[in-house]
CSV table of C-alpha atoms in Angstrom, one decimal:
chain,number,residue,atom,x,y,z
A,1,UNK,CA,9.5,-5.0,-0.4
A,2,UNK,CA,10.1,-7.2,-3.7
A,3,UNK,CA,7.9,-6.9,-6.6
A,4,UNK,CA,5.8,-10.2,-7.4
A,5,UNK,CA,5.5,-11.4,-10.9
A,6,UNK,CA,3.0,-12.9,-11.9
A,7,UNK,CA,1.9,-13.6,-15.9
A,8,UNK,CA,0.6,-11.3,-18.0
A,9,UNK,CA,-1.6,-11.7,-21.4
A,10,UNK,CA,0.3,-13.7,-22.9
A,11,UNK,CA,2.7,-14.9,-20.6
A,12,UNK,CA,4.8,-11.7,-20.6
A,13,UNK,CA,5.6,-10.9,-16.6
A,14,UNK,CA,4.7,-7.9,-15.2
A,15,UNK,CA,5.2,-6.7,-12.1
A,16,UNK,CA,2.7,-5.6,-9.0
A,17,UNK,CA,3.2,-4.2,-5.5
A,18,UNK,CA,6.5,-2.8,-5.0
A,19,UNK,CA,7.6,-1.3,-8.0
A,20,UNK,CA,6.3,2.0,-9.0
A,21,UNK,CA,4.6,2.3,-12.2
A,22,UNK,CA,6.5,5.2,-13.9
A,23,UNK,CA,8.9,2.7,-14.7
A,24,UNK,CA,7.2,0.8,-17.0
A,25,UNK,CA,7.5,2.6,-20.5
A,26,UNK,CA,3.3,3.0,-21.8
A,27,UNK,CA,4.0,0.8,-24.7
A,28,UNK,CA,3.6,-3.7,-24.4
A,29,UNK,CA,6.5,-5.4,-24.7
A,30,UNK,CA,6.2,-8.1,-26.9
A,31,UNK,CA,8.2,-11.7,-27.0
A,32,UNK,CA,11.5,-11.2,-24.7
A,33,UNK,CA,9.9,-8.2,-23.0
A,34,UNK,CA,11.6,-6.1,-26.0
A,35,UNK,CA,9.4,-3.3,-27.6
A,36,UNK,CA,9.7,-5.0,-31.4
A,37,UNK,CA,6.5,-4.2,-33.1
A,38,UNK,CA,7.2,0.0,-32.3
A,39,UNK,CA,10.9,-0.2,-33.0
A,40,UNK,CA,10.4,-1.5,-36.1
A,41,UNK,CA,7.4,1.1,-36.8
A,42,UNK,CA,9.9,3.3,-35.8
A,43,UNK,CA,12.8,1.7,-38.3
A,44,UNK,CA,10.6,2.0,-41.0
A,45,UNK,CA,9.4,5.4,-40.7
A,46,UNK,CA,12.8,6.7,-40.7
A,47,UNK,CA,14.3,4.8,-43.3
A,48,UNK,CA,11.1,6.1,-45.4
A,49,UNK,CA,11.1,9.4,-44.3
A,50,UNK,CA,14.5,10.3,-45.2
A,51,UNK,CA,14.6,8.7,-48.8
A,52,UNK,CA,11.7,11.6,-49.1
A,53,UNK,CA,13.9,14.0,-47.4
A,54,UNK,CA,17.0,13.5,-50.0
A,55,UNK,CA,14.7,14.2,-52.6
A,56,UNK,CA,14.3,17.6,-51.6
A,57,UNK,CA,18.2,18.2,-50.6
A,58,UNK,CA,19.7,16.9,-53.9
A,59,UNK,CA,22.9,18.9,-54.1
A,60,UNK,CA,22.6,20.3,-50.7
A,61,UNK,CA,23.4,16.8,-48.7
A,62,UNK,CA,25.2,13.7,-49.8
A,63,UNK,CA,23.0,10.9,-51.2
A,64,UNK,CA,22.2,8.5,-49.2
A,65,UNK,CA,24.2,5.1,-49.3
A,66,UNK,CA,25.1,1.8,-47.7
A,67,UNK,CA,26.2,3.4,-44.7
A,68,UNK,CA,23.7,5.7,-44.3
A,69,UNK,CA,21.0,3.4,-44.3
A,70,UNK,CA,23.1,1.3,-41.8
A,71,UNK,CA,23.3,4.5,-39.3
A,72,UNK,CA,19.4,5.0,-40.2
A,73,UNK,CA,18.9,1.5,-38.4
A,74,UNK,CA,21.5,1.8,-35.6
A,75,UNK,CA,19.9,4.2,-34.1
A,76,UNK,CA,16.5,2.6,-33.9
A,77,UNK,CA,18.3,-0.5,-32.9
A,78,UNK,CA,19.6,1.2,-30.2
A,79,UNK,CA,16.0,1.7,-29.2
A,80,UNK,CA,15.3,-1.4,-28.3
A,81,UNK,CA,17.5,-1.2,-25.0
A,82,UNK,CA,15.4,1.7,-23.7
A,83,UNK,CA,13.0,-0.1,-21.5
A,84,UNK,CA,15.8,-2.3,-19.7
A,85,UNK,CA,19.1,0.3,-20.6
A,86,UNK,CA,17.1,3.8,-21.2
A,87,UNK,CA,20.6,5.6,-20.6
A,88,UNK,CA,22.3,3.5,-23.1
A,89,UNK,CA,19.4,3.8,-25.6
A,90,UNK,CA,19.5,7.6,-25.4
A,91,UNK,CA,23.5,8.0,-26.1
A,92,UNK,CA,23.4,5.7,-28.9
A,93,UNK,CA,20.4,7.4,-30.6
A,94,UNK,CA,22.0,10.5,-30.1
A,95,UNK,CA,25.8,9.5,-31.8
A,96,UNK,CA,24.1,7.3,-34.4
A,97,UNK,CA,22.3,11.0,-34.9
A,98,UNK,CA,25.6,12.6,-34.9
A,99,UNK,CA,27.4,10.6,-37.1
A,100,UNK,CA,24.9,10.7,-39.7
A,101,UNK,CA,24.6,14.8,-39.5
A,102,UNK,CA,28.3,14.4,-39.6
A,103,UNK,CA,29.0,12.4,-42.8
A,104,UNK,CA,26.9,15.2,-44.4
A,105,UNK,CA,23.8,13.0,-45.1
A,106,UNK,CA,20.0,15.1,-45.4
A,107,UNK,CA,18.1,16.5,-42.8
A,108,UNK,CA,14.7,14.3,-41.6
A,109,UNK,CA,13.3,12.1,-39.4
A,110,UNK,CA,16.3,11.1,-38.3
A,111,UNK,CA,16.0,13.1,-35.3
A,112,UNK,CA,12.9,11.2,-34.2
A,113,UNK,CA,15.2,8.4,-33.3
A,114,UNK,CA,17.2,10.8,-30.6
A,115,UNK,CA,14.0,12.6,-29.5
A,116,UNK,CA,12.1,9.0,-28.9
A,117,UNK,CA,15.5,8.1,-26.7
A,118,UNK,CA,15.6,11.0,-24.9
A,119,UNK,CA,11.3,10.8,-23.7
A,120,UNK,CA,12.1,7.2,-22.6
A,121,UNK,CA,14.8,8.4,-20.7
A,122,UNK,CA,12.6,11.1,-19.1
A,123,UNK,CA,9.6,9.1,-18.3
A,124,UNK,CA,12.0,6.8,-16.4
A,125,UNK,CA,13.3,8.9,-14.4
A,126,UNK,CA,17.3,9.1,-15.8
A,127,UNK,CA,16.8,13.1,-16.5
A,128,UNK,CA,20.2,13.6,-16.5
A,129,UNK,CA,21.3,11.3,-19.4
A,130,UNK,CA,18.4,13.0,-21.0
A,131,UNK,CA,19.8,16.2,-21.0
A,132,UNK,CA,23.0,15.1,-21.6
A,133,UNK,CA,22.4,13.4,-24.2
A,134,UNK,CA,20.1,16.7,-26.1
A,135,UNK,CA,22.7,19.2,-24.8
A,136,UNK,CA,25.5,16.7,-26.7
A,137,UNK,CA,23.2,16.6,-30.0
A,138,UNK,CA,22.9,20.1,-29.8
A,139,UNK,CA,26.7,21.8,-29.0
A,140,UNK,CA,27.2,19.0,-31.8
A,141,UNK,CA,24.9,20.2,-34.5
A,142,UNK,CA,26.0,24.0,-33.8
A,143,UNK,CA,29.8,22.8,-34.5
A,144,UNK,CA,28.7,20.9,-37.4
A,145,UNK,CA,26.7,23.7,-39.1
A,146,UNK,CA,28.9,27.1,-38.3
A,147,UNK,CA,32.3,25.5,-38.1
A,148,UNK,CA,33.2,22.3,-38.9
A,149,UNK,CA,31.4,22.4,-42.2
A,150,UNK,CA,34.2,23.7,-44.0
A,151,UNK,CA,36.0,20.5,-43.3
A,152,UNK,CA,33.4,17.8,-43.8
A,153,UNK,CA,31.2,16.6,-46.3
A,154,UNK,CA,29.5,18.0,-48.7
A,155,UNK,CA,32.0,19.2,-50.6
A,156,UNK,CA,31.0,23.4,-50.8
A,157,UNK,CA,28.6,23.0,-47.9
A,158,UNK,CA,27.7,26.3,-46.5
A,159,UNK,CA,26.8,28.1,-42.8
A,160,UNK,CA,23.4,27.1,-41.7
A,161,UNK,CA,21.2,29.9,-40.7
A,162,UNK,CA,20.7,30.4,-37.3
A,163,UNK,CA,17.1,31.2,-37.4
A,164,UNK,CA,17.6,27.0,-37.9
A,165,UNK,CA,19.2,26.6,-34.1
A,166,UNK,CA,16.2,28.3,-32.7
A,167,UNK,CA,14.0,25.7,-34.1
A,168,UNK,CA,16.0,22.8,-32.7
A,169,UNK,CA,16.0,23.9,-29.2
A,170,UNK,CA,12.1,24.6,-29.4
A,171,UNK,CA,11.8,20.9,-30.5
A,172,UNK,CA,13.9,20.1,-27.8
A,173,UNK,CA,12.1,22.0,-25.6
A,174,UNK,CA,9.0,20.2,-26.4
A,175,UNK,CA,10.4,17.0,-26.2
A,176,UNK,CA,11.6,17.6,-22.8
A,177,UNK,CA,8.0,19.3,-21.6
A,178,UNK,CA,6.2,16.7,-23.1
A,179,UNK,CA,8.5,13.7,-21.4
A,180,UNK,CA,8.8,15.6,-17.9
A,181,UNK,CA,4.7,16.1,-18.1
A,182,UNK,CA,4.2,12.0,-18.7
A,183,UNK,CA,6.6,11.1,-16.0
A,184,UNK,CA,5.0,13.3,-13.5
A,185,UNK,CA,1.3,12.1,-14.3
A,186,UNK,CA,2.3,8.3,-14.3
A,187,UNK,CA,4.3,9.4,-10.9
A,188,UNK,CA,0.6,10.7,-9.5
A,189,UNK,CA,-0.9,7.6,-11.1
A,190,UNK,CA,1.5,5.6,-9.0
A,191,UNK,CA,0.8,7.4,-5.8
A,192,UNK,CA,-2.6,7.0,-6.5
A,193,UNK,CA,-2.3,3.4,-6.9
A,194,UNK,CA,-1.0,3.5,-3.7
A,195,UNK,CA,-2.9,5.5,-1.4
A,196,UNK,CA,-6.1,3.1,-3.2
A,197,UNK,CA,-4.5,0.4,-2.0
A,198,UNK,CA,-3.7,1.3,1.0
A,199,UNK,CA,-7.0,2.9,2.1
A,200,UNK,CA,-8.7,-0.6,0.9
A,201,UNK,CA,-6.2,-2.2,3.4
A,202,UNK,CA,-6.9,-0.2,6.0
A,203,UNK,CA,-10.9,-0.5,5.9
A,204,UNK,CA,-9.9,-4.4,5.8
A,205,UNK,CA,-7.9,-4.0,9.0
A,206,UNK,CA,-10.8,-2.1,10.6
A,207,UNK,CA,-13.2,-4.4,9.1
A,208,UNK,CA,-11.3,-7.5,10.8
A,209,UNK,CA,-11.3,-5.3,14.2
A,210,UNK,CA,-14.8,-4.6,13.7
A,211,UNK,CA,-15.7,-8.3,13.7
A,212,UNK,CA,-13.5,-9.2,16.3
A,213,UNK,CA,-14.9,-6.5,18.8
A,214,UNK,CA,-18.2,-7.9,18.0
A,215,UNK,CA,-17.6,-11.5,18.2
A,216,UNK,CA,-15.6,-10.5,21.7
A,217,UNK,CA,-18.2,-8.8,23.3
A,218,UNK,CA,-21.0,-11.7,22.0
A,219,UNK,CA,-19.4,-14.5,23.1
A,220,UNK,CA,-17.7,-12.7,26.5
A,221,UNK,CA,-21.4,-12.0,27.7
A,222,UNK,CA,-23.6,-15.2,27.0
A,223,UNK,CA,-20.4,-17.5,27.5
A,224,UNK,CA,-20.0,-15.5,31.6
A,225,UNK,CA,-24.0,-16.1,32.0
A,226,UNK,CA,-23.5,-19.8,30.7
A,227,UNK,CA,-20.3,-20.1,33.3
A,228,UNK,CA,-22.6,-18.8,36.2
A,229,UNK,CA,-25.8,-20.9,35.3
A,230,UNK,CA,-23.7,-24.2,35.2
A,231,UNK,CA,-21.9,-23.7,38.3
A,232,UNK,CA,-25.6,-23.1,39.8
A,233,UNK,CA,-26.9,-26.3,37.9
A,234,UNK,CA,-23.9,-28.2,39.3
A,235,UNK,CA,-24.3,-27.0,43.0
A,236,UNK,CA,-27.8,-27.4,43.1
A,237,UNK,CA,-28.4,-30.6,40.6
A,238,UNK,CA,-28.9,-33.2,43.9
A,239,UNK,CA,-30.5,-30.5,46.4
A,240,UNK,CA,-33.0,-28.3,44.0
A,241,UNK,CA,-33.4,-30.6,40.8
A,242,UNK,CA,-35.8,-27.5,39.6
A,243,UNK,CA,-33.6,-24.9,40.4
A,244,UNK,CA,-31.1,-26.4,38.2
A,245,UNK,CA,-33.3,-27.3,35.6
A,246,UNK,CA,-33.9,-23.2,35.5
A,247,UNK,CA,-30.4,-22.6,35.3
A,248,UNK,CA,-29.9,-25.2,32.3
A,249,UNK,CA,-32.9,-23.6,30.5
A,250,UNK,CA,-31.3,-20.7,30.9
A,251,UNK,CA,-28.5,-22.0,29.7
A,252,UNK,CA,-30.1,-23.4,26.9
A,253,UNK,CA,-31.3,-19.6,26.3
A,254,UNK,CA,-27.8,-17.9,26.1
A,255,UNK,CA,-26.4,-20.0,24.3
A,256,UNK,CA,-29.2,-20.0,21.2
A,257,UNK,CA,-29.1,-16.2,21.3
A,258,UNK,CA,-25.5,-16.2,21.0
A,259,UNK,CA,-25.4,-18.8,18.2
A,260,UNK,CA,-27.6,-15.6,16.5
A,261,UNK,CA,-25.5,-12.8,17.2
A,262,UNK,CA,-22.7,-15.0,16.4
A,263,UNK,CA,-24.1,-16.3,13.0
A,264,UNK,CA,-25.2,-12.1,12.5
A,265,UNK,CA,-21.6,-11.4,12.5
A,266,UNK,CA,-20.1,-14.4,10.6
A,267,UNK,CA,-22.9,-13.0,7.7
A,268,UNK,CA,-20.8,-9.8,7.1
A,269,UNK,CA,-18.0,-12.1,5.8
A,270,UNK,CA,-20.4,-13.4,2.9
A,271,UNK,CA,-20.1,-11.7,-0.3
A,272,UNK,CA,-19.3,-7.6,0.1
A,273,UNK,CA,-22.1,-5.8,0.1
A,274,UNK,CA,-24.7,-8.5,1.3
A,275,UNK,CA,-26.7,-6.8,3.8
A,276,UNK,CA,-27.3,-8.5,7.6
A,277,UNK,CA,-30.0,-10.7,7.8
A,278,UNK,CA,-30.8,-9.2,11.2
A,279,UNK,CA,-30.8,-5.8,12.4
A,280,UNK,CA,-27.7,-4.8,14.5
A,281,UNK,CA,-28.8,-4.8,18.6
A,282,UNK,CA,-29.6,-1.5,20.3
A,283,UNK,CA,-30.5,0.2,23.3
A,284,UNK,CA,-34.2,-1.4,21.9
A,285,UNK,CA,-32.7,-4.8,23.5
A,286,UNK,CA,-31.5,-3.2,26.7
A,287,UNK,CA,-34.4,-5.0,28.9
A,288,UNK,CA,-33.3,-8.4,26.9
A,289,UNK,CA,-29.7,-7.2,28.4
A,290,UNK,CA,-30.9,-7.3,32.0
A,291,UNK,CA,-32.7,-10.2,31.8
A,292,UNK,CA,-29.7,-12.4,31.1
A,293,UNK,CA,-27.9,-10.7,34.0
A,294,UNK,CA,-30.8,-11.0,36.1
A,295,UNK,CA,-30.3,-15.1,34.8
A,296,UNK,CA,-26.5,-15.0,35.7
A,297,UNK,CA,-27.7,-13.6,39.4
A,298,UNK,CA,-26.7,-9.9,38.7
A,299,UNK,CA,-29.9,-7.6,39.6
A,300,UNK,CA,-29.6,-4.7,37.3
A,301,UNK,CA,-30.8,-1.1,37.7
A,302,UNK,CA,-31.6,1.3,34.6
A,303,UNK,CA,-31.8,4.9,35.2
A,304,UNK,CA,-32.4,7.8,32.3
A,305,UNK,CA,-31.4,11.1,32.3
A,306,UNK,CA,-33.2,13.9,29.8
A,307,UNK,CA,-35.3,13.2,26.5
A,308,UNK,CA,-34.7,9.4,25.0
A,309,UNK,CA,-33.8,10.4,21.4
A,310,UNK,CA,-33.4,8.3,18.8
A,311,UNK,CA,-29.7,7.3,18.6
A,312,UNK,CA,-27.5,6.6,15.1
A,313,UNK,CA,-27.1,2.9,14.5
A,314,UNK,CA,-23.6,2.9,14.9
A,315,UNK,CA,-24.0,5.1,18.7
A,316,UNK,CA,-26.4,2.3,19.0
A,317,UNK,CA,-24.6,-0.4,18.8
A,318,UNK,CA,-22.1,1.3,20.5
A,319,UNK,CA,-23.8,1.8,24.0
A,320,UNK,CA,-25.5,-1.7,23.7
A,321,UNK,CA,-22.0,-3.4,23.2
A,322,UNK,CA,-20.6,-1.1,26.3
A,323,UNK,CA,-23.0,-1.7,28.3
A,324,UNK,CA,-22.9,-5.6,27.4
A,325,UNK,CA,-19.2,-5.8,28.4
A,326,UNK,CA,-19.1,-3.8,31.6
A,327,UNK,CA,-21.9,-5.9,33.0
A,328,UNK,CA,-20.3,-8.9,31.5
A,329,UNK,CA,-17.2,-7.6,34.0
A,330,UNK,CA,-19.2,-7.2,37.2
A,331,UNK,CA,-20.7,-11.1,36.5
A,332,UNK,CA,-17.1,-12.2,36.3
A,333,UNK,CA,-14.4,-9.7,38.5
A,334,UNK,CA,-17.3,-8.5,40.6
A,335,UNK,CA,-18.7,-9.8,44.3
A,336,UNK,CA,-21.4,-7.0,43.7
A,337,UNK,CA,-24.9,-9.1,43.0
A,338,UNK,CA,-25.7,-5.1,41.7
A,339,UNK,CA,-25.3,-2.9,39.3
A,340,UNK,CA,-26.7,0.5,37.9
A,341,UNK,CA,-27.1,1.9,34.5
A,342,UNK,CA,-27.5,5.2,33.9
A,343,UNK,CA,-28.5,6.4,30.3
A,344,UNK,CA,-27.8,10.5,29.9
A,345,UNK,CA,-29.4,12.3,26.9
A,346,UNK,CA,-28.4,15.6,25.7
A,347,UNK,CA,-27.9,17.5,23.0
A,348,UNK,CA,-26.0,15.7,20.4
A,349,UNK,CA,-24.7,13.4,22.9
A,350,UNK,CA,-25.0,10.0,25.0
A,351,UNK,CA,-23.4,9.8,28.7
A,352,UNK,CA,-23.2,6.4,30.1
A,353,UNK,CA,-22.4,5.3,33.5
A,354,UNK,CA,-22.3,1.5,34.8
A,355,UNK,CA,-21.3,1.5,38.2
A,356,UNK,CA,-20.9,-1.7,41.0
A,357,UNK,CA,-20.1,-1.9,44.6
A,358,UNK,CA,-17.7,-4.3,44.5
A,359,UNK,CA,-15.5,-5.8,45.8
A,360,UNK,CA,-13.6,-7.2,43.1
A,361,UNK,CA,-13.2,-10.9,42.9
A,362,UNK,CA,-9.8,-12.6,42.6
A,363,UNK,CA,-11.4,-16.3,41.1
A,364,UNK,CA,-9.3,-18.6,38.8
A,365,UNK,CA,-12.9,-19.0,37.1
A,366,UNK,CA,-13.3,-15.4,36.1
A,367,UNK,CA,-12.3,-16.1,32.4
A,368,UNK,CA,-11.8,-13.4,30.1
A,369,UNK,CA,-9.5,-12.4,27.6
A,370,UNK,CA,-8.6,-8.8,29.0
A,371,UNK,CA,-9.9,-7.2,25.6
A,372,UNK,CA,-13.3,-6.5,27.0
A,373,UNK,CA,-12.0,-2.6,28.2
A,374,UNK,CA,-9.8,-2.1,24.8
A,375,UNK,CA,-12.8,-2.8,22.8
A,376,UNK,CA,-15.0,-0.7,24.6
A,377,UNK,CA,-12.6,2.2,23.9
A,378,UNK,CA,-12.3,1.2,20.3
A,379,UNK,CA,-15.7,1.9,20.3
A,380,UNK,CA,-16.0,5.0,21.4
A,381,UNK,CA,-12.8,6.1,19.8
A,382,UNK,CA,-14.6,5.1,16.4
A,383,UNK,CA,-17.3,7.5,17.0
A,384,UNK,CA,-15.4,10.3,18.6
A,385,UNK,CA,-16.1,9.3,21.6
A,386,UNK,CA,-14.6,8.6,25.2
A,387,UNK,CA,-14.4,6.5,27.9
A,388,UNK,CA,-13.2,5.7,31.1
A,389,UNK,CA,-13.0,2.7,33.5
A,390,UNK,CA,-11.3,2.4,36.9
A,391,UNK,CA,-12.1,1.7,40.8
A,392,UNK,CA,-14.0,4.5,42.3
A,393,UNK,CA,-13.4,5.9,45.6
A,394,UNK,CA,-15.6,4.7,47.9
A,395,UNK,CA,-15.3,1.2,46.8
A,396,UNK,CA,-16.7,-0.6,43.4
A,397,UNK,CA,-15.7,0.0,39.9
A,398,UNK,CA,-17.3,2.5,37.5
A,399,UNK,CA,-17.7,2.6,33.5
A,400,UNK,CA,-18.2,6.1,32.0
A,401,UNK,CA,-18.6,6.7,28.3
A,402,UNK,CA,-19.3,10.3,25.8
A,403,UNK,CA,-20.6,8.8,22.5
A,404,UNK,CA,-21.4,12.2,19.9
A,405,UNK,CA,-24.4,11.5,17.8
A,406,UNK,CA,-23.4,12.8,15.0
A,407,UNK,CA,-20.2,10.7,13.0
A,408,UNK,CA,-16.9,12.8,13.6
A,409,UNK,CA,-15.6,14.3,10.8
A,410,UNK,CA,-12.4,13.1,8.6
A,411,UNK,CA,-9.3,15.1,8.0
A,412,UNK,CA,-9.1,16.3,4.4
């Protein structure tokens, strides 16, 4: 996936989504994206710092000159590459570095140029020119002080001590911990990021589901016992006027309670965190359930097993919605007038079991999307639960669900 870009503060771009974040060096770019205003810190600081140093090393070092303040800013100059070019920026630091130890000028902060070159380097991931480039500085500086001083300026220069060596290689062992330990936390950072972003995606996507399942088994329900009552209005509007004028004020009924549920749902997509404005339905509005059925013809039969407990709101909804769409089925793929419900408490658990005699209908006016069976095992796959939905033997079709009461717990 391509990185967006989008503006910054300032108008600088940045980028977002693809890219990972450990490749962006800490530090703002300013105007063309190059880091200016800590370069020229940087510059400064060096230029500063190693007038201070010759002070100390008169007659030790040559003084320094034109071209030593010229290498003094090449190698910061060379800095300024090392967000877009951090290998380049790290081999010129280090020969500016070299040249300069080379032509015999002080000690100072001119390694601060190489060490800066050789962190950016780490942090964005090009290790290898890292290394390179300290392992380069370093044979170098151990030719320069115990061989090729004899040869090269100052004039009568002498061995350097190697008690010195081991204090180069434990700065550059620090520089090297210190850039590895940055890349590696801006590398969890990243992942971080991502997992974050992910996770919010994915309670989107179940979020969307949610509200689909819900709307589904709303609108599959009251818009079947609407279906039913009209074709009774129709067939009975010349022969039993008051017959159909039951079935349109029943009608009239469904469709009001589905505008509810429906507007319920639509509420969650107001601003996050907004509770409902209406309690979810539950087992509570079972009797509610059967009356519509009873309105769409269906004669409906409730049967309980063991102690009613009080059930979680999510279970809740749950066995409502399940029982909604499998007696939502029989009105619409059933010639069964019947059906029976039977509500199974135990411990830590809730068995359902909608069964119909059948025989299933064949009729163009059925309807139906063919999600009502997916998002009943959505539902009980949300919770932990089961179910299971087929023909039984002796004729009929049968509904069977296992909803836990207590939520199911989430891999670590």
């Amino acid at each position: 996936m391509k990185a967006q870009q989008e503006l910054g503060p300032g108008g600088s771009p940045r980028e977002r989504g693809g890219s990972p974040a450990w490749r962006a060096w800490p530090l703002r770019p300013l105007g063309n994206g190059l880091p200016w205003a800590s370069t020229l810190v940087l510059a400064v600081f060096v230029q500063v710092g190693s007038a201070f140093a010759a002070h100390g090393q008169l007659g030790e070092r040559e003084p320094l000159d034109l071209f030593a303040r010229l290498l003094l800013a090449a190698g910061p100059a060379a800095l300024l590459a090392r967000r877009r070019f951090p290998v380049f920026a790290v081999f010129g630091a280090s020969v500016t570095v070299m040249i300069y130890l080379g032509a015999g000028y002080p000690y100072g902060p001119v390694f601060v140029t190489a060490a800066v070159g050789c962190f950016s380097a780490l942090v964005t991931g090009h290790r290898k020119a890292a290394w390179w480039s300290l392992g380069m500085l370093w044979l170098g500086h151990l030719a320069l002080a115990h061989g090729l001083y004899r040869w090269l300026p100052p004039d009568g220069g002498q061995e350097a001590p190697w008690s010195q060596e081991l204090v180069v290689a434990a700065w550059v062992v620090a520089i090297a911990a210190a850039a590895e330990l940055v890349r590696v936390r801006q590398e969890q950072w990243a992942r971080e990021r991502v997992e974050r972003a992910e996770a919010e995606k994915r309670r989107a996507d179940e979020e969307r589901l949610r509200i689909a399942r819900e709307l589904h088994d709303v609108l599959a329900h009251s818009i079947s016992v609407i279906n039913v009552q009209a074709g009774v209005g129709l067939a009975l509007l010349d022969s039993a006027p008051e017959q159909a004028r039951s079935a349109l004020t029943t009608i009239k009924a469904a469709s009001k309670e589905a505008l509810g549920e429906v507007r319920q749902v639509l509420d969650t997509l107001r601003t996050p965190g907004d509770a409902p404005r209406a309690p979810a339905p539950g087992l509570d509005r079972l009797g509610e359930l059967v009356e519509q059925a009873s309105g769409a013809g269906l004669t409906v039969e409730i049967e309980t097993d063991g102690l009613r407990a009080a059930l979680p709101p999510g279970a809740d909804l749950a066995a409502f919605r399940i029982i909604q769409e499998a007696l939502t089925n029989v009105v619409r793929h059933s010639g069964s007038r019947s059906a029976r419900v039977r509500l199974g408490y135990t411990l830590g658990r809730l068995d359902l079991r909608i069964d119909d005699e059948g025989p299933a209908t064949t009729g163009g006016d059925a309807g139906g999307s063919g999600n009502g069976l997916v998002g009943m095992r959505e539902r009980a796959a949300s919770l932990g639960g089961t179910i299971e939905a087929g023909p039984r033997p002796d004729g009929g079709f049968r509904v069977e669900a296992t909803l836990p009461l207590a939520a199911p717990k989430e891999n670590s």
